[in-house]
C-alpha cells in the first residue's frame, strides 16, 4: 500500500558528519558491493567496463567548496575588499542584493571543502511512496525504512521525480527503481555478528563520519549526537520530514593560512660579546 | 526534465481524444437532445459527427495510452498501476481512463446498431422502440462520458501538479492548462472532422467559434504560466545542502565523472536556452494561426474545409511544442546538489 503508515516511534536512519567526512567514497563503494549481492540486488551497470559505465548508486558523494563570508568588522572587510575586489562576490550565487546586512566578502582563511554524501533520507512523509501507482514503493510501519518491492515496480519513474533529494534511480538493466534500503538485510541479519548489523556504508567509513541508529528515540546515541552537534535535516521547508540528519562542519581554527608573525627580535648589546661571537653575529646577520 | 517522446505523445494525443469526447458529450447533451421527428436515423447515421468524433477520440486516446506504456521499465506489469488510487494520481488516471471507455463503447455500439437498422424495420409499429439508444440512455451515457473525460484529464495534470520538487509543474496553471489544451485540441479535431466532405453537419459554426475562443484563452494561460516559471524564487546549492550559513557554497566536484540517471533525467538544459524562440513558434503555430483560420472559416464558409485541416495541423504542431517545453523547461530541485541555481 502506498498509503503512509501511522507515525511510528522507531525511526531508523543515518547521521552523517560533514566535519569528518573526507570524501573517500568508501561508503558508496561498500554500498554498491553489499547491495549487488543483497536481498534487493543486483545493481547491474550498463557498459560496466566500457567507456561510459552507467548504473544505480544508492550513495553519491558530492564535494562543495564553502567560502566563508569573512570578518564583518568594517576595517578588515574594507581591506579585503580592496585587495581582492573581483574574486569572490561576482562568481558566487549567494551575493544577492537582498541580503544586505550579511557581508559577502569571502575570507580565504575560512574557505573549506565539504564532502557531502547524499542518499535516501527515509522521510517520515515521503512523496515517493504516495505517488507510486503500484504499491511497489512503501514505508515500513515498524521502523520507517522506505523500500521498493522490485517485483511489483513497473518502472514509471514517477517516484524519482517526486524526490527532491535524488534518492531514487532507475535501473535501465532491470527496468525498475532502486534505492537505499538502509541495509535492511544487514541490520536485522542474525547470521552476522551483532557489531556487524549496521548498514554497509556505516561499516566502511574510515573516519566514522556515518552513524546508524534510531532517531525516534531521544536517548539513542545518534539522537544525542544530533542534539550535541546541531544536526540538521535537508530542505525541511519542502515538508517531507527527512529522518537522516547532517552534522555541520565545526568552525575552523582561525589563522590557518595567515602569514606567520615572527617573534620580535630581542635587543643584544654586541659590545659585550667576544670578538668570535661578534664575527658570528655579523656573518649570520648578512 | 528530459522530455520523453512516449509521455509527450501520450499527453497530447489522449488530451485531444478526451477533449474531443468532452465536446461530443456536450454536443450529444445540448445540440441533439431530441430526435428530429420522422427522421430518427439521420443524426446517428455514419458518417455523422457524433460517431466520427467518438471513433476519432477512441483512436487518439488508445494510441496515447499505448504510447504511455512505452515509458515503463516493466510494461507487462502495467495492470498493477490500477491498485493505488487512494494516494496516486497516476493510478487514478489509469482507472479513470479505463472507466471512460465504457460510455464510449455503450454509445458507439448503440449508434452502430441503430444506424444499420433498415428503414423498413421502422415503418411497422413504433420505430423508436426498436432502437437501442433511448434519449434517457443517451443522456446518462453522455454525462458519464463528459465526467470520465474531464476526470481523466484532471488526473493526468495532477500527476505533474502534485510534484513539489518541480516548480514548473507544481502550480495552479498546470491543471487548467491541461484541461484547456485538451478541449482546444479536441475542438480542432472536431472542426476538421466536421469539414470532411461527407460530414453531415447540421450547423456547426459553433466549432470554429470554439476553436477561436479556446485558442485565445489557452494562449493567455500559457503566457501567464511562462511568466510564472520565468521568475523562480532564488534557491541554490547552499539551500539544498544546508551549508549556506557557513558561506558561499559552490559545487567543486561531482560524485561521478560520467552523467548519471539523475543528471540525465533531471538536468536537461537545452530547452531553456531556446525557450523564447520555441514559445513564439508554439504561440503562432499552435494558437494564433488556428484562431485566424477559424475566423476565416466563419467569414467565408466555402474555405472552411481547408482552413479546418490547416488549423488542425498547425494547432497540433504547436501543442506538441508546448508539451515538449512543459517537460524540457522544467527544473528539478535535485539539480541544486549538482550546482544548479535558480535566480530571481
Coordinates of C-alpha atoms in Angstrom, one line a residue:
Chain A
X1 CA 0.0 0.0 0.0
X2 CA 1.3 3.4 -0.8
X3 CA -0.7 5.0 2.0
X4 CA 1.7 6.0 4.7
X5 CA 1.7 4.1 8.0
X6 CA 0.8 5.9 11.1
X7 CA 3.9 7.7 12.6
X8 CA 6.0 5.1 14.4
X9 CA 8.2 5.6 17.5
X10 CA 11.1 3.9 15.7
X11 CA 12.7 6.0 13.0
X12 CA 15.9 4.3 11.8
X13 CA 18.2 6.5 9.9
X14 CA 21.7 7.8 9.4
X15 CA 23.6 10.7 10.9
X16 CA 26.3 12.0 8.6
X17 CA 29.1 14.0 10.0
X18 CA 30.2 16.6 7.4
X19 CA 33.1 17.6 9.7
X20 CA 34.9 14.3 9.5
X21 CA 33.9 13.0 6.1
X22 CA 36.9 13.0 3.9
X23 CA 35.2 12.3 0.6
X24 CA 36.8 8.9 0.0
X25 CA 33.7 7.3 -1.5
X26 CA 34.2 4.2 0.6
X27 CA 30.5 4.3 1.7
X28 CA 29.3 4.5 -1.9
X29 CA 31.6 1.6 -3.0
X30 CA 30.7 -0.6 0.1
X31 CA 27.0 0.1 -0.5
X32 CA 27.3 -0.9 -4.1
X33 CA 29.2 -4.0 -3.2
X34 CA 26.8 -5.2 -0.5
X35 CA 23.6 -4.4 -2.4
X36 CA 24.9 -6.1 -5.6
X37 CA 24.6 -9.3 -3.7
X38 CA 22.0 -8.3 -1.1
X39 CA 18.3 -9.1 -0.9
X40 CA 17.5 -6.0 -3.1
X41 CA 20.2 -6.6 -5.6
X42 CA 21.7 -6.9 -8.0
X43 CA 22.7 -3.4 -9.1
X44 CA 23.9 -4.1 -12.6
X45 CA 25.7 -1.4 -14.6
X46 CA 25.3 -0.7 -18.3
X47 CA 28.6 -0.9 -20.0
X48 CA 30.4 -1.6 -16.7
X49 CA 33.9 -1.9 -18.1
X50 CA 33.4 0.3 -21.1
X51 CA 33.9 3.9 -21.9
X52 CA 30.6 5.1 -20.4
X53 CA 29.6 3.0 -17.4
X54 CA 26.1 3.9 -16.2
X55 CA 24.3 2.4 -13.2
X56 CA 22.5 2.9 -10.0
X57 CA 24.3 4.1 -6.9
X58 CA 22.4 4.5 -3.6
X59 CA 25.0 6.8 -2.3
X60 CA 26.7 9.6 -4.1
X61 CA 29.3 11.8 -2.6
X62 CA 29.4 15.4 -3.6
X63 CA 32.2 17.9 -2.8
X64 CA 31.5 21.5 -2.2
X65 CA 33.7 24.5 -1.7
X66 CA 32.4 26.7 1.1
X67 CA 33.9 30.1 1.2
X68 CA 33.3 32.0 4.4
X69 CA 31.6 35.4 4.4
X70 CA 34.7 36.8 6.1
X71 CA 35.1 39.2 9.0
X72 CA 32.3 41.6 9.5
X73 CA 34.3 44.3 11.2
X74 CA 34.5 47.3 8.8
X75 CA 38.3 47.8 8.8
X76 CA 39.4 44.4 7.7
X77 CA 36.4 43.9 5.4
X78 CA 37.4 47.1 3.5
X79 CA 40.9 46.0 3.3
X80 CA 40.0 42.6 2.0
X81 CA 37.5 44.1 -0.5
X82 CA 40.2 46.4 -1.7
X83 CA 42.8 43.7 -2.1
X84 CA 40.6 41.2 -3.9
X85 CA 37.6 43.0 -5.3
X86 CA 36.8 40.7 -8.2
X87 CA 37.5 37.3 -6.7
X88 CA 34.6 36.3 -4.5
X89 CA 31.4 38.2 -4.9
X90 CA 30.7 38.0 -8.7
X91 CA 31.3 34.3 -9.1
X92 CA 29.1 33.3 -6.1
X93 CA 25.4 32.9 -6.4
X94 CA 24.6 34.0 -2.8
X95 CA 25.7 37.5 -3.4
X96 CA 22.1 38.5 -3.6
X97 CA 21.2 42.1 -3.2
X98 CA 18.5 41.3 -0.7
X99 CA 20.9 40.0 2.0
X100 CA 22.4 43.4 2.5
X101 CA 23.2 43.0 6.2
X102 CA 25.4 40.0 5.6
X103 CA 28.8 40.9 4.2
X104 CA 29.6 38.9 1.2
X105 CA 33.3 39.4 1.2
X106 CA 34.9 35.9 1.2
X107 CA 37.6 35.4 3.7
X108 CA 40.1 33.0 2.3
X109 CA 41.0 31.9 5.8
X110 CA 37.6 30.4 6.2
X111 CA 37.4 28.6 2.9
X112 CA 36.9 24.8 3.2
X113 CA 35.9 21.9 1.2
X114 CA 32.9 19.9 2.4
X115 CA 32.3 16.3 1.3
X116 CA 28.6 15.6 1.2
X117 CA 27.3 12.0 0.9
X118 CA 23.8 12.1 -0.4
X119 CA 21.4 9.1 0.0
X120 CA 17.8 8.3 0.9
X121 CA 16.8 10.2 4.0
X122 CA 13.9 7.8 4.8
X123 CA 11.5 10.7 5.1
X124 CA 8.6 10.5 7.5
X125 CA 6.2 11.7 4.8
X126 CA 7.8 10.6 1.6
X127 CA 6.1 11.7 -1.6
X128 CA 8.0 8.9 -3.5
X129 CA 5.7 6.5 -1.7
X130 CA 2.4 8.2 -2.1
X131 CA 2.8 8.9 -5.9
X132 CA 3.6 5.2 -6.6
X133 CA 0.7 3.7 -8.7
X134 CA 1.5 0.1 -8.0
X135 CA 2.2 -0.2 -4.3
X136 CA 5.8 -1.2 -5.0
X137 CA 7.0 1.7 -3.0
X138 CA 6.3 1.5 0.6
X139 CA 7.3 2.8 4.1
X140 CA 7.7 0.2 6.8
X141 CA 5.4 0.8 9.7
X142 CA 7.8 -0.8 12.3
X143 CA 11.0 1.2 11.6
X144 CA 10.2 3.8 8.9
X145 CA 12.5 2.4 6.3
X146 CA 11.4 3.3 2.7
X147 CA 11.7 0.4 0.3
X148 CA 10.8 -0.6 -3.2
X149 CA 9.4 -4.0 -4.0
X150 CA 11.2 -4.7 -7.2
X151 CA 8.9 -7.5 -8.2
X152 CA 5.9 -5.0 -8.3
X153 CA 7.6 -1.9 -9.7
X154 CA 6.6 -1.0 -13.2
X155 CA 9.5 1.4 -13.7
X156 CA 7.3 4.5 -14.3
X157 CA 10.0 6.7 -12.6
X158 CA 7.4 9.0 -11.0
X159 CA 8.9 8.4 -7.6
X160 CA 12.3 9.7 -8.8
X161 CA 10.5 12.9 -10.0
X162 CA 8.8 13.2 -6.6
X163 CA 12.0 13.0 -4.6
X164 CA 13.8 16.3 -4.2
X165 CA 16.9 14.6 -2.8
X166 CA 17.7 12.4 -5.7
X167 CA 17.4 9.2 -3.6
X168 CA 15.8 7.0 -6.3
X169 CA 17.4 5.9 -9.5
X170 CA 16.1 3.8 -12.4
X171 CA 17.9 0.7 -13.3
X172 CA 17.8 0.5 -17.1
X173 CA 19.1 -3.0 -16.9
X174 CA 16.4 -4.2 -14.6
X175 CA 13.6 -1.8 -15.6
X176 CA 12.8 -0.9 -12.0
X177 CA 13.5 1.8 -9.5
X178 CA 16.2 1.1 -6.9
X179 CA 17.1 2.9 -3.7
X180 CA 18.9 2.8 -0.4
X181 CA 17.4 0.0 1.8
X182 CA 19.3 1.2 4.9
X183 CA 20.7 -2.3 4.5
X184 CA 17.6 -3.8 5.9
X185 CA 19.1 -7.2 5.0
X186 CA 22.1 -6.5 7.3
X187 CA 20.7 -4.6 10.3
X188 CA 18.3 -7.5 11.2
X189 CA 20.5 -10.3 9.9
X190 CA 21.1 -12.7 12.8
X191 CA 23.7 -14.6 10.8
X192 CA 26.0 -11.6 11.2
X193 CA 27.8 -10.7 14.4
X194 CA 25.9 -8.1 16.3
X195 CA 28.5 -5.5 15.7
X196 CA 28.1 -6.0 12.0
X197 CA 24.4 -5.4 12.0
X198 CA 24.8 -1.9 10.6
X199 CA 24.5 -0.5 7.1
X200 CA 27.4 -1.3 4.8
X201 CA 28.2 2.4 4.4
X202 CA 28.5 2.9 8.1
X203 CA 30.7 -0.2 8.5
X204 CA 33.0 1.0 5.7
X205 CA 33.5 4.6 6.7
X206 CA 37.2 5.0 7.7
X207 CA 36.6 8.3 9.6
X208 CA 33.4 7.2 11.4
X209 CA 31.5 10.0 9.7
X210 CA 28.4 7.9 9.4
X211 CA 26.3 6.8 12.3
X212 CA 23.3 4.5 12.3
X213 CA 20.5 4.4 14.8
X214 CA 17.0 5.2 16.0
X215 CA 16.4 8.9 15.5
X216 CA 12.9 8.5 17.0
X217 CA 14.4 7.7 20.4
X218 CA 15.8 10.9 22.0
X219 CA 18.0 8.7 24.3
X220 CA 19.8 7.0 21.4
X221 CA 23.4 7.7 20.6
X222 CA 22.5 9.2 17.3
X223 CA 19.9 11.5 18.8
X224 CA 22.3 12.6 21.4
X225 CA 24.9 13.3 18.7
X226 CA 22.4 15.3 16.7
X227 CA 21.5 17.3 19.8
X228 CA 25.1 17.9 20.7
X229 CA 26.3 18.9 17.3
X230 CA 23.3 20.8 16.0
X231 CA 22.4 18.2 13.4
X232 CA 20.0 19.4 10.7
X233 CA 17.6 18.0 8.1
X234 CA 17.9 18.8 4.4
X235 CA 15.4 21.2 2.9
X236 CA 12.9 20.8 5.8
X237 CA 10.8 23.5 4.2
X238 CA 9.6 21.1 1.5
X239 CA 7.7 19.2 4.2
X240 CA 8.9 15.6 3.7
X241 CA 10.3 15.4 7.2
X242 CA 13.6 13.6 6.5
X243 CA 14.8 11.3 9.2
X244 CA 18.5 11.4 8.4
X245 CA 20.5 14.2 9.9
X246 CA 23.7 16.0 8.8
X247 CA 26.2 17.3 11.4
X248 CA 27.6 20.7 10.2
X249 CA 31.4 21.2 9.9
X250 CA 32.9 22.6 13.1
X251 CA 34.3 26.1 12.8
X252 CA 37.9 26.0 11.6
X253 CA 40.7 27.3 13.8
X254 CA 41.5 30.9 12.9
X255 CA 44.7 31.8 11.2
X256 CA 45.4 28.7 9.3
X257 CA 46.6 30.5 6.2
X258 CA 47.6 33.8 7.6
X259 CA 51.3 34.8 7.3
X260 CA 53.2 33.8 10.4
X261 CA 54.3 36.7 12.6
X262 CA 57.9 36.3 13.8
X263 CA 58.7 36.8 17.4
X264 CA 60.1 40.3 17.9
X265 CA 63.9 40.4 18.0
X266 CA 65.5 40.7 21.4
X267 CA 67.8 43.6 22.0
X268 CA 71.5 42.4 22.1
X269 CA 74.5 44.5 23.2
X270 CA 77.2 43.3 20.8
X271 CA 79.9 45.3 22.5
X272 CA 79.8 42.9 25.4
X273 CA 80.4 39.8 23.3
X274 CA 83.7 38.2 22.4
X275 CA 85.3 39.0 19.0
X276 CA 84.4 35.5 17.8
X277 CA 80.7 35.8 18.7
X278 CA 80.7 39.4 17.2
X279 CA 82.1 37.9 14.0
X280 CA 79.4 35.1 14.0
X281 CA 76.7 37.6 14.6
X282 CA 78.0 39.8 11.8
X283 CA 78.1 36.9 9.3
X284 CA 74.7 35.5 10.2
X285 CA 73.1 38.9 10.1
X286 CA 74.0 39.5 6.4
Chain B
X1 CA 13.4 17.5 -17.0
X2 CA 14.3 15.3 -20.0
X3 CA 11.4 15.3 -22.5
X4 CA 10.4 11.8 -23.3
X5 CA 8.6 11.2 -26.5
X6 CA 6.3 8.5 -25.2
X7 CA 4.9 10.8 -22.5
X8 CA 4.6 13.9 -24.7
X9 CA 2.8 11.8 -27.4
X10 CA 0.6 10.3 -24.7
X11 CA -0.4 13.6 -23.0
X12 CA -1.0 15.4 -26.3
X13 CA -2.9 12.6 -28.1
X14 CA -5.0 11.4 -25.2
X15 CA -5.6 15.0 -24.2
X16 CA -7.0 15.7 -27.7
X17 CA -9.0 12.5 -27.5
X18 CA -10.6 13.3 -24.2
X19 CA -11.2 16.9 -25.3
X20 CA -13.0 15.6 -28.3
X21 CA -15.1 13.3 -26.2
X22 CA -15.9 16.2 -23.9
X23 CA -17.2 18.1 -26.9
X24 CA -19.1 15.1 -28.3
X25 CA -20.7 14.5 -24.9
X26 CA -21.7 18.2 -24.7
X27 CA -23.0 18.1 -28.2
X28 CA -25.0 15.0 -27.5
X29 CA -26.5 16.6 -24.5
X30 CA -27.1 20.1 -25.7
X31 CA -27.2 20.2 -29.5
X32 CA -29.1 17.0 -30.2
X33 CA -31.2 16.5 -27.1
X34 CA -34.2 15.4 -29.1
X35 CA -34.6 13.2 -32.1
X36 CA -35.9 15.2 -35.1
X37 CA -39.4 13.7 -35.6
X38 CA -39.8 11.4 -38.5
X39 CA -36.0 11.3 -39.1
X40 CA -34.8 9.1 -36.4
X41 CA -31.8 7.8 -38.2
X42 CA -30.3 11.0 -39.7
X43 CA -28.4 12.1 -36.7
X44 CA -26.8 8.8 -35.9
X45 CA -26.1 7.6 -39.4
X46 CA -22.5 7.2 -40.4
X47 CA -20.5 9.5 -41.1
X48 CA -22.2 12.0 -38.8
X49 CA -20.1 14.0 -36.4
X50 CA -21.0 12.1 -33.3
X51 CA -19.9 8.6 -34.4
X52 CA -16.9 10.2 -36.2
X53 CA -15.9 12.1 -33.1
X54 CA -16.3 9.2 -30.8
X55 CA -14.3 7.0 -33.1
X56 CA -11.5 9.6 -33.6
X57 CA -11.4 10.1 -29.8
X58 CA -11.2 6.3 -29.3
X59 CA -8.2 6.2 -31.7
X60 CA -6.4 9.2 -30.1
X61 CA -7.0 8.1 -26.5
X62 CA -5.9 4.5 -27.3
X63 CA -2.8 5.5 -29.2
X64 CA -1.9 7.8 -26.3
X65 CA -2.4 5.1 -23.6
X66 CA -0.4 2.5 -25.6
X67 CA 2.3 5.1 -26.0
X68 CA 2.4 5.7 -22.3
X69 CA 3.3 2.1 -21.7
X70 CA 6.5 2.7 -23.7
X71 CA 7.8 4.8 -20.8
X72 CA 7.6 1.9 -18.4
X73 CA 10.6 -0.2 -17.5
X74 CA 8.3 -3.2 -17.0
X75 CA 5.2 -2.6 -19.2
X76 CA 3.9 -6.1 -18.7
X77 CA 3.2 -5.2 -15.1
X78 CA 1.2 -2.1 -16.0
X79 CA -2.0 -3.6 -14.6
X80 CA -0.6 -3.1 -11.1
X81 CA -0.8 0.6 -11.6
X82 CA -4.6 0.4 -11.1
X83 CA -4.2 -0.5 -7.4
X84 CA -3.2 2.6 -5.5
X85 CA -5.9 5.0 -6.4
X86 CA -6.1 6.1 -2.8
X87 CA -2.9 8.1 -3.0
X88 CA -1.5 8.1 -6.5
X89 CA -2.8 10.3 -9.3
X90 CA -1.2 8.0 -11.8
X91 CA -3.2 5.2 -10.5
X92 CA -6.4 7.3 -10.6
X93 CA -5.6 8.3 -14.2
X94 CA -5.4 4.7 -15.2
X95 CA -8.7 3.8 -13.6
X96 CA -10.5 6.9 -15.0
X97 CA -9.1 6.2 -18.5
X98 CA -10.5 2.7 -18.4
X99 CA -13.8 3.6 -17.0
X100 CA -14.3 6.3 -19.6
X101 CA -14.2 3.7 -22.3
X102 CA -17.4 2.2 -21.0
X103 CA -19.8 5.0 -22.0
X104 CA -18.0 5.4 -25.4
X105 CA -18.5 1.7 -26.1
X106 CA -22.1 2.0 -25.0
X107 CA -22.9 4.9 -27.2
X108 CA -20.8 3.6 -30.0
X109 CA -22.4 0.2 -30.2
X110 CA -25.9 1.7 -30.0
X111 CA -25.1 4.1 -32.8
X112 CA -23.7 1.2 -34.8
X113 CA -26.8 -0.9 -34.2
X114 CA -29.3 1.9 -34.7
X115 CA -27.6 3.3 -37.7
X116 CA -27.6 0.0 -39.6
X117 CA -31.2 -0.7 -38.9
X118 CA -33.1 -1.0 -42.2
X119 CA -35.6 1.8 -42.7
X120 CA -38.5 -0.7 -43.4
X121 CA -38.0 -2.2 -40.0
X122 CA -39.2 1.0 -38.6
X123 CA -42.2 1.5 -40.7
X124 CA -44.3 -1.0 -38.9
X125 CA -45.0 -0.4 -35.3
X126 CA -43.1 2.1 -33.2
X127 CA -39.8 2.8 -34.8
X128 CA -38.2 4.2 -31.7
X129 CA -38.9 1.0 -29.7
X130 CA -36.5 -0.9 -32.0
X131 CA -33.6 1.5 -31.3
X132 CA -31.0 0.6 -28.6
X133 CA -30.4 4.2 -27.6
X134 CA -33.3 5.9 -25.9
X135 CA -33.0 9.6 -25.1
X136 CA -32.6 8.8 -21.4
X137 CA -29.8 6.4 -22.1
X138 CA -28.1 8.9 -24.3
X139 CA -28.3 11.5 -21.6
X140 CA -26.9 9.2 -18.9
X141 CA -24.1 7.9 -21.2
X142 CA -23.2 11.4 -22.3
X143 CA -22.9 12.7 -18.8
X144 CA -20.7 9.7 -17.9
X145 CA -18.6 10.3 -20.9
X146 CA -18.3 14.0 -20.0
X147 CA -17.4 13.3 -16.4
X148 CA -14.9 10.5 -17.3
X149 CA -13.1 12.6 -19.9
X150 CA -12.8 15.6 -17.6
X151 CA -11.7 13.4 -14.7
X152 CA -9.0 11.7 -16.8
X153 CA -7.5 15.0 -18.0
X154 CA -7.5 16.3 -14.4
X155 CA -5.8 13.1 -13.2
X156 CA -3.1 13.4 -15.9
X157 CA -2.5 17.1 -15.0
X158 CA -2.3 16.3 -11.3
X159 CA 0.3 13.6 -11.8
X160 CA 2.6 16.6 -12.6
X161 CA 0.9 19.2 -10.5
X162 CA 1.5 17.2 -7.3
X163 CA 5.3 17.0 -7.7
X164 CA 6.7 19.7 -5.3
X165 CA 10.3 19.3 -6.5
X166 CA 9.4 20.6 -9.9
X167 CA 8.2 24.2 -9.5
X168 CA 7.2 24.5 -13.2
X169 CA 4.6 21.7 -12.6
X170 CA 3.6 22.3 -9.0
X171 CA 1.4 25.4 -9.6
X172 CA -2.1 26.3 -10.4
X173 CA -1.6 26.9 -14.1
X174 CA -0.9 23.3 -14.9
X175 CA -4.3 21.7 -14.3
X176 CA -6.1 24.5 -16.0
X177 CA -3.6 24.3 -18.9
X178 CA -4.1 20.5 -19.4
X179 CA -7.9 20.9 -19.4
X180 CA -7.9 23.9 -21.8
X181 CA -5.5 22.4 -24.2
X182 CA -7.4 19.1 -24.1
X183 CA -10.6 20.8 -25.1
X184 CA -8.9 23.1 -27.5
X185 CA -7.2 20.3 -29.4
X186 CA -10.5 18.3 -29.2
X187 CA -12.2 21.3 -30.9
X188 CA -9.5 21.4 -33.6
X189 CA -10.1 17.7 -34.4
X190 CA -13.9 18.1 -34.2
X191 CA -13.8 21.0 -36.6
X192 CA -11.6 19.1 -39.1
X193 CA -14.0 16.1 -38.9
X194 CA -17.0 18.3 -39.4
X195 CA -15.3 19.8 -42.5
X196 CA -14.9 16.3 -44.1
X197 CA -16.8 16.1 -47.5
X198 CA -19.3 13.6 -46.1
X199 CA -19.7 15.2 -42.7
X200 CA -23.4 15.5 -42.4
X201 CA -23.4 18.5 -40.1
X202 CA -26.5 20.4 -39.3
X203 CA -25.0 23.7 -38.3
X204 CA -21.5 23.6 -36.8
X205 CA -20.4 27.2 -36.9
X206 CA -20.0 26.6 -33.2
X207 CA -16.8 24.6 -33.8
X208 CA -14.7 27.4 -35.4
X209 CA -16.0 29.7 -32.7
X210 CA -14.9 27.2 -30.0
X211 CA -11.5 27.0 -31.7
X212 CA -11.0 30.7 -31.7
X213 CA -12.2 31.2 -28.1
X214 CA -10.1 28.3 -26.7
X215 CA -7.1 29.4 -28.7
X216 CA -7.2 32.8 -27.1
X217 CA -7.9 31.5 -23.6
X218 CA -5.2 28.9 -23.8
X219 CA -2.6 31.3 -25.2
X220 CA -3.4 33.7 -22.4
X221 CA -3.0 31.0 -19.8
X222 CA 0.3 29.8 -21.3
X223 CA 1.6 33.3 -21.4
X224 CA 0.8 33.7 -17.7
X225 CA 2.3 30.2 -17.0
X226 CA 5.6 31.2 -18.7
X227 CA 5.8 34.4 -16.8
X228 CA 5.3 32.4 -13.6
X229 CA 8.1 29.9 -14.3
X230 CA 10.5 32.6 -15.5
X231 CA 10.5 34.1 -12.1
X232 CA 12.0 31.4 -9.9
X233 CA 12.4 32.3 -6.3
X234 CA 16.2 32.3 -5.7
X235 CA 17.4 28.9 -4.5
X236 CA 20.9 27.4 -4.6
X237 CA 23.2 24.6 -3.6
X238 CA 23.5 26.4 -0.3
X239 CA 19.8 25.9 0.4
X240 CA 19.9 22.3 -0.7
X241 CA 22.9 21.3 1.4
X242 CA 22.0 23.5 4.4
X243 CA 25.6 24.8 4.3
X244 CA 24.6 28.4 3.4
X245 CA 25.1 29.7 6.9
X246 CA 28.8 28.9 6.6
X247 CA 29.5 30.8 3.5
X248 CA 29.1 30.7 -0.3
X249 CA 28.6 27.1 -1.5
X250 CA 29.9 26.0 -4.9
X251 CA 29.9 22.5 -6.3
X252 CA 33.5 21.7 -6.5
X253 CA 33.4 18.0 -7.5
X254 CA 30.5 15.9 -8.7
X255 CA 30.1 12.3 -7.4
X256 CA 30.9 10.8 -10.7
X257 CA 32.8 11.8 -13.8
X258 CA 30.0 10.4 -16.0
X259 CA 26.5 11.6 -16.4
X260 CA 24.2 9.6 -14.1
X261 CA 20.5 8.8 -14.1
X262 CA 19.7 12.0 -12.1
X263 CA 21.6 14.4 -14.2
X264 CA 20.4 12.7 -17.4
X265 CA 16.7 12.7 -16.4
X266 CA 16.5 16.0 -14.5
X267 CA 19.4 18.0 -15.8
X268 CA 18.0 18.8 -19.3
X269 CA 19.1 22.3 -20.2
X270 CA 18.7 22.8 -24.0
X271 CA 15.1 23.9 -23.9
X272 CA 15.7 26.8 -21.6
X273 CA 18.4 28.0 -23.9
X274 CA 16.0 28.3 -26.8
X275 CA 12.8 28.8 -24.9
X276 CA 12.0 32.3 -26.4
X277 CA 12.0 31.0 -30.0
X278 CA 10.1 27.8 -29.1
X279 CA 7.5 29.7 -27.2
X280 CA 7.0 32.1 -30.1
X281 CA 6.7 29.1 -32.5
X282 CA 4.2 27.5 -30.1
X283 CA 2.1 30.6 -29.9
X284 CA 2.0 31.4 -33.6
X285 CA 1.5 27.8 -35.0
X286 CA -0.5 26.5 -32.1
X287 CA -2.8 29.3 -31.3
X288 CA -2.6 32.4 -33.5
X289 CA -2.8 30.5 -36.8
X290 CA -5.8 28.3 -35.9
X291 CA -7.6 31.2 -34.4
X292 CA -7.2 33.3 -37.6
X293 CA -8.2 30.3 -39.8
X294 CA -11.3 29.8 -37.6
X295 CA -12.3 33.4 -38.2
X296 CA -11.6 32.9 -41.9
X297 CA -13.8 29.9 -41.9
X298 CA -16.6 31.8 -40.3
X299 CA -16.3 34.7 -42.7
X300 CA -16.1 32.5 -45.9
X301 CA -17.8 29.2 -45.2
X302 CA -16.6 27.9 -48.6
X303 CA -13.0 28.0 -47.2
X304 CA -14.0 26.1 -44.1
X305 CA -12.6 22.7 -45.0
X306 CA -9.0 23.6 -45.9
X307 CA -9.0 26.1 -43.0
X308 CA -10.1 23.4 -40.6
X309 CA -7.4 21.0 -41.7
X310 CA -4.7 23.6 -41.8
X311 CA -5.7 24.7 -38.3
X312 CA -5.5 21.1 -37.1
X313 CA -2.0 20.6 -38.5
X314 CA -0.8 24.0 -37.1
X315 CA -2.5 23.6 -33.8
X316 CA -1.3 20.1 -33.1
X317 CA 2.2 21.0 -34.0
X318 CA 2.1 24.0 -31.7
X319 CA 0.7 21.8 -28.9
X320 CA 3.5 19.3 -29.4
X321 CA 6.0 22.1 -29.0
X322 CA 4.1 23.4 -25.9
X323 CA 4.2 19.9 -24.3
X324 CA 7.8 19.4 -25.2
X325 CA 8.6 22.8 -23.5
X326 CA 6.4 21.8 -20.5
X327 CA 8.7 18.9 -19.8
X328 CA 12.0 20.2 -21.1
X329 CA 12.0 23.6 -19.5
X330 CA 11.1 22.3 -16.0
X331 CA 13.8 22.3 -13.4
X332 CA 14.1 19.7 -10.7
X333 CA 15.2 20.6 -7.1
X334 CA 17.7 17.7 -7.1
X335 CA 19.9 19.6 -9.6
X336 CA 20.7 22.1 -6.8
X337 CA 23.0 19.4 -5.4
X338 CA 24.8 19.3 -8.8
X339 CA 25.4 23.1 -8.7
X340 CA 22.4 24.4 -10.4
X341 CA 21.0 27.6 -9.1
X342 CA 17.8 29.5 -9.7
X343 CA 18.0 33.2 -9.6
X344 CA 15.1 35.5 -9.4

